[in-house]
mmCIF file of C-alpha atoms in Angstrom:
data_model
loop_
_atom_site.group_PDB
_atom_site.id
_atom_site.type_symbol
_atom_site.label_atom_id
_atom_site.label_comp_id
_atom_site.label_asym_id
_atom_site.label_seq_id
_atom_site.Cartn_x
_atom_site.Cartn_y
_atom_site.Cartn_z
ATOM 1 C CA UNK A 1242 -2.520 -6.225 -7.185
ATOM 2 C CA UNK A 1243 -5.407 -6.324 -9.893
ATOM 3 C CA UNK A 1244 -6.780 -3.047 -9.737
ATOM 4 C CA UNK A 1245 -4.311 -0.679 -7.793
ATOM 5 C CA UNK A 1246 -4.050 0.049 -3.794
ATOM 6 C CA UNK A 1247 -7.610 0.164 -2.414
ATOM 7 C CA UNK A 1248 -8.943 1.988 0.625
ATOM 8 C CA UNK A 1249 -11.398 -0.686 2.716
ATOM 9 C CA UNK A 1250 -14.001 0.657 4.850
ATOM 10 C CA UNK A 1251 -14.768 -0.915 8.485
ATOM 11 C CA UNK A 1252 -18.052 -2.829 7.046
ATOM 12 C CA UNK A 1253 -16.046 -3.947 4.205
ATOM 13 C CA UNK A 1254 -13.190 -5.650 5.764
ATOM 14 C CA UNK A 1255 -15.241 -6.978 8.060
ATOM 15 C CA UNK A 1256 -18.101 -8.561 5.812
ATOM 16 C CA UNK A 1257 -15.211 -9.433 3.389
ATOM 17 C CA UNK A 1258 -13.374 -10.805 5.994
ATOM 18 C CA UNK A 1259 -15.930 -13.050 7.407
ATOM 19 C CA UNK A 1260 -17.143 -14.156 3.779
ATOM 20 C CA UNK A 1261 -13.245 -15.938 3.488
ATOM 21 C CA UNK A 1262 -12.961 -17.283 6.479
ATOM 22 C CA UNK A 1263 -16.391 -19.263 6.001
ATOM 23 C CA UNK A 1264 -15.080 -21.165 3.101
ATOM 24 C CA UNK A 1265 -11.938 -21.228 5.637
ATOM 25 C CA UNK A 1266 -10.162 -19.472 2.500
ATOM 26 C CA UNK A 1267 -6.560 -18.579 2.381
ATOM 27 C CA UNK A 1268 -7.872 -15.422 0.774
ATOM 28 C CA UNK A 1269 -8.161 -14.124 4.570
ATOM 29 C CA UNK A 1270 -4.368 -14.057 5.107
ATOM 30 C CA UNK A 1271 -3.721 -12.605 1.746
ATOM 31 C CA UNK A 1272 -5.786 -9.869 2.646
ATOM 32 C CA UNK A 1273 -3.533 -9.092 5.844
ATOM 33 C CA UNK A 1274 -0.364 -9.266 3.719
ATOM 34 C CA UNK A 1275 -2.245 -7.121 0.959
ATOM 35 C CA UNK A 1276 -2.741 -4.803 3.924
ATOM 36 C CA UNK A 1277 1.173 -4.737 5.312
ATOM 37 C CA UNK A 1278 2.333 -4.347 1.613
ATOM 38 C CA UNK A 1279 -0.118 -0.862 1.726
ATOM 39 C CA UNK A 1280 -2.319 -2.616 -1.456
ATOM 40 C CA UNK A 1281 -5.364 -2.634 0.959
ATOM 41 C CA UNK A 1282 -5.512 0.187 3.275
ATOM 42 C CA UNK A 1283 -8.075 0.586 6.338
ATOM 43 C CA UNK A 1284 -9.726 3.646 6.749
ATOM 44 C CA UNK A 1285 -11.760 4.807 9.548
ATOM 45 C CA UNK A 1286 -15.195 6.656 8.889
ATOM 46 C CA UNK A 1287 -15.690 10.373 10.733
ATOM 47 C CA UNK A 1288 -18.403 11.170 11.943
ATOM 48 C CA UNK A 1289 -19.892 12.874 9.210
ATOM 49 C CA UNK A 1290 -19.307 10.329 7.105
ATOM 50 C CA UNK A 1291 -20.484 7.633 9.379
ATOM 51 C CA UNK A 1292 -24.011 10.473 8.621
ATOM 52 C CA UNK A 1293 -23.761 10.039 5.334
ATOM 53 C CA UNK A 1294 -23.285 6.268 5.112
ATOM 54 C CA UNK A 1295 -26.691 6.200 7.385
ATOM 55 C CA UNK A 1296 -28.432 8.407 4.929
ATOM 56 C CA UNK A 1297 -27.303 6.322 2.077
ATOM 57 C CA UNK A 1298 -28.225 2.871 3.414
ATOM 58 C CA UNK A 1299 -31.865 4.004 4.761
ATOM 59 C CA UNK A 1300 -32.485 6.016 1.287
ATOM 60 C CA UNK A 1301 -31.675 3.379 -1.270
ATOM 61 C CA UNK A 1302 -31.795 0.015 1.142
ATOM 62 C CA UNK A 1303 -28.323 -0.890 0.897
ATOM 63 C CA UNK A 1304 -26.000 -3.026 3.386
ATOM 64 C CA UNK A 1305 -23.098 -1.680 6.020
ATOM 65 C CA UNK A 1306 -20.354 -1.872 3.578
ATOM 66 C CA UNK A 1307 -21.790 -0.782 0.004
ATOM 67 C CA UNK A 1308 -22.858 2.458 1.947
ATOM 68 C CA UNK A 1309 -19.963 3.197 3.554
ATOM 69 C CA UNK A 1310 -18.266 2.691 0.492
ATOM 70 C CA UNK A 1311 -20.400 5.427 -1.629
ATOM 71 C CA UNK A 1312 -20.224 7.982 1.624
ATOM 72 C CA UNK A 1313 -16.428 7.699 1.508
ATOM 73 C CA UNK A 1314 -16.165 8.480 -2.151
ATOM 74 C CA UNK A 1315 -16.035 11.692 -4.491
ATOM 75 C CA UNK A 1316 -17.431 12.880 -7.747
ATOM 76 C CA UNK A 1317 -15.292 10.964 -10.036
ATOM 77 C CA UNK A 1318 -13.887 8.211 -7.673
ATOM 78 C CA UNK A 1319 -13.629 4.632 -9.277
ATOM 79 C CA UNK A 1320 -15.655 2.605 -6.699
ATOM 80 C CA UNK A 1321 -16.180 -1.680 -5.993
ATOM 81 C CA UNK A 1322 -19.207 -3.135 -5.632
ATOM 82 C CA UNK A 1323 -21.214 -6.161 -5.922
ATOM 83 C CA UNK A 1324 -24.622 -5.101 -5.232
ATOM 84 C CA UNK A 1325 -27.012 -3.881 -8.866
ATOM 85 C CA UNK A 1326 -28.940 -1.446 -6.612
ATOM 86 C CA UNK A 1327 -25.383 -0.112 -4.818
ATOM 87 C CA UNK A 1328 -24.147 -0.005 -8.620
ATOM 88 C CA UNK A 1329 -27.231 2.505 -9.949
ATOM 89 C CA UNK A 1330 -26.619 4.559 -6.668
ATOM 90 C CA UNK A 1331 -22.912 5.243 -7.094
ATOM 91 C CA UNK A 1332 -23.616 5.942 -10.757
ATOM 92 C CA UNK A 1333 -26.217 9.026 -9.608
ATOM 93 C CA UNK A 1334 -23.790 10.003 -7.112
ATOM 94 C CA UNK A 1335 -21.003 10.586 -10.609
ATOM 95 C CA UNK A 1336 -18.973 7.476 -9.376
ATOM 96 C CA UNK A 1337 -17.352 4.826 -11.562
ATOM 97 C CA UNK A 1338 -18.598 1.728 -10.027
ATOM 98 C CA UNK A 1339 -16.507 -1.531 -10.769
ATOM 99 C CA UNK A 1340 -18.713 -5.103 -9.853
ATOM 100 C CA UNK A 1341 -16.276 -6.960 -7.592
ATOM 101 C CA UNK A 1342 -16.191 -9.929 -9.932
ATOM 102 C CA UNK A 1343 -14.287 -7.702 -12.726
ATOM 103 C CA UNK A 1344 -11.782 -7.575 -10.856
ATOM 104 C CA UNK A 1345 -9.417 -10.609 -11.264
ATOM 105 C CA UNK A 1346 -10.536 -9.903 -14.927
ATOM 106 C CA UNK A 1347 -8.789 -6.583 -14.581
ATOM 107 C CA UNK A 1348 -5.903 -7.861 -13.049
ATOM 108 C CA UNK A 1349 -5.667 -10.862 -15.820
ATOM 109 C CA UNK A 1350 -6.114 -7.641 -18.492
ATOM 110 C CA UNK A 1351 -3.175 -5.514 -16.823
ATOM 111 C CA UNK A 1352 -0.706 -8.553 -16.785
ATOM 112 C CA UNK A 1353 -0.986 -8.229 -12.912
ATOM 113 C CA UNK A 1354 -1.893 -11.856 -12.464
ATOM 114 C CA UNK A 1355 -1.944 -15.161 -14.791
ATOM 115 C CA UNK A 1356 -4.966 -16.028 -16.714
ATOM 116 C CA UNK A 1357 -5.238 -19.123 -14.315
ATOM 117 C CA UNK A 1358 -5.170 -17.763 -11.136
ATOM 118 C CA UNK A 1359 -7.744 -15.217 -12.008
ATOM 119 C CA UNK A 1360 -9.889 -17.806 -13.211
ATOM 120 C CA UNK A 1361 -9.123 -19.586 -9.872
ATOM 121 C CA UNK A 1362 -10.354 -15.742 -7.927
ATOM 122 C CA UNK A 1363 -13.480 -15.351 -10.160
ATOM 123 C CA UNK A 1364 -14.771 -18.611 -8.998
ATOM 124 C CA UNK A 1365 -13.818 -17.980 -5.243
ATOM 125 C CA UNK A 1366 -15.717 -14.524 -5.635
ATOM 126 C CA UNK A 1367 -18.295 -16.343 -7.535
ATOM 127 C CA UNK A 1368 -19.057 -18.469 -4.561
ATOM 128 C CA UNK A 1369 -19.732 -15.656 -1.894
ATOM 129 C CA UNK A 1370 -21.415 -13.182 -3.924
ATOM 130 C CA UNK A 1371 -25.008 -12.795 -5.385
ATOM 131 C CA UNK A 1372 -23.532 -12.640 -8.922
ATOM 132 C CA UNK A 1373 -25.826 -14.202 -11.900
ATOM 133 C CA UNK A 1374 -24.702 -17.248 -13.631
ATOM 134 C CA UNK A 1375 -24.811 -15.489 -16.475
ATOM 135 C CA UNK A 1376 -22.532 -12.549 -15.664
ATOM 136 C CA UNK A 1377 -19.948 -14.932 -14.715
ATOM 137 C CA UNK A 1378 -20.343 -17.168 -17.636
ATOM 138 C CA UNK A 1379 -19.525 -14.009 -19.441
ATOM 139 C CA UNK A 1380 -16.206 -13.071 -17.446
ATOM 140 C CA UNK A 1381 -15.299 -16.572 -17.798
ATOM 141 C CA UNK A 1382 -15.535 -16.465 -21.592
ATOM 142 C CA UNK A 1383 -13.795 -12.787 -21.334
ATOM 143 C CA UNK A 1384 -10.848 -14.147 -19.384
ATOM 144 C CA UNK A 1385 -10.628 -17.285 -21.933
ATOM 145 C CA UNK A 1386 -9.336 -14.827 -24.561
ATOM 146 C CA UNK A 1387 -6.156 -13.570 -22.443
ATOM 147 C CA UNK A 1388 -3.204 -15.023 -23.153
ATOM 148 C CA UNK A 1389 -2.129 -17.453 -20.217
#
């Protein structure tokens, strides 16, 4: 709803998945009716992909998902991310990267979503990612200047 429909790899869902349901979130079962309403969409990695994702997480130390992420994408592609190091890889790649806690400010920014609730999804995000203090001090401030 924020940013467009989004293609989710296998180590994304899952590590995404499993982040909500630790906090016992209802963010889980939003994601499953994101995912019947075709705003999240599954995809499956080939084989050569599956390669590539390898390659990419041995060569710049990076987790399941971000990798699997950066093998799936093209020259050009906007991509998510929440990792600094998977950021400066997608970059050298010629991706767009896009840090996962921008995103309720994009969706705030578009009109998609109220100033409140993404307020309410930054500090969810906040809570099970690595993000500095400082970073989301500074989307908090951003999203302060959007009309409710």
């Amino acid at each position: 709803k924020c940013v467009g429909p989004l293609e989710v790899s296998p180590a994304v869902w899952r590590e995404a998945a499993e982040a909500w349901e630790e906090l016992d979130a209802e963010e889980v079962g939003r994601m499953r009716v994101a995912e019947r309403n075709r705003i999240l969409k599954r995809v499956e990695l080939g084989e050569k992909t599956k390669r590539r994702a390898g390659d990419l997480a041995a060569r710049h130390r990076l987790g399941a998902g971000e990798s699997e992420v950066l093998a799936l994408a093209h020259v050009g592609d906007r991509v998510i991310l929440d990792e600094d190091r998977a950021t400066a890889v997608a970059k050298t790649l010629g991706l767009s990267p896009i840090r996962t806690l921008r995103i309720p400010v994009l969706g705030a920014a578009r009109g998609s979503i109220s100033r409140p609730a993404a307020m309410e999804m930054l500090h969810r995000l906040a809570l099970v990612s690595s993000a500095p203090s400082d970073l989301v001090m500074e989307l908090e401030r951003l999203l302060g200047s959007y009309p409710r």
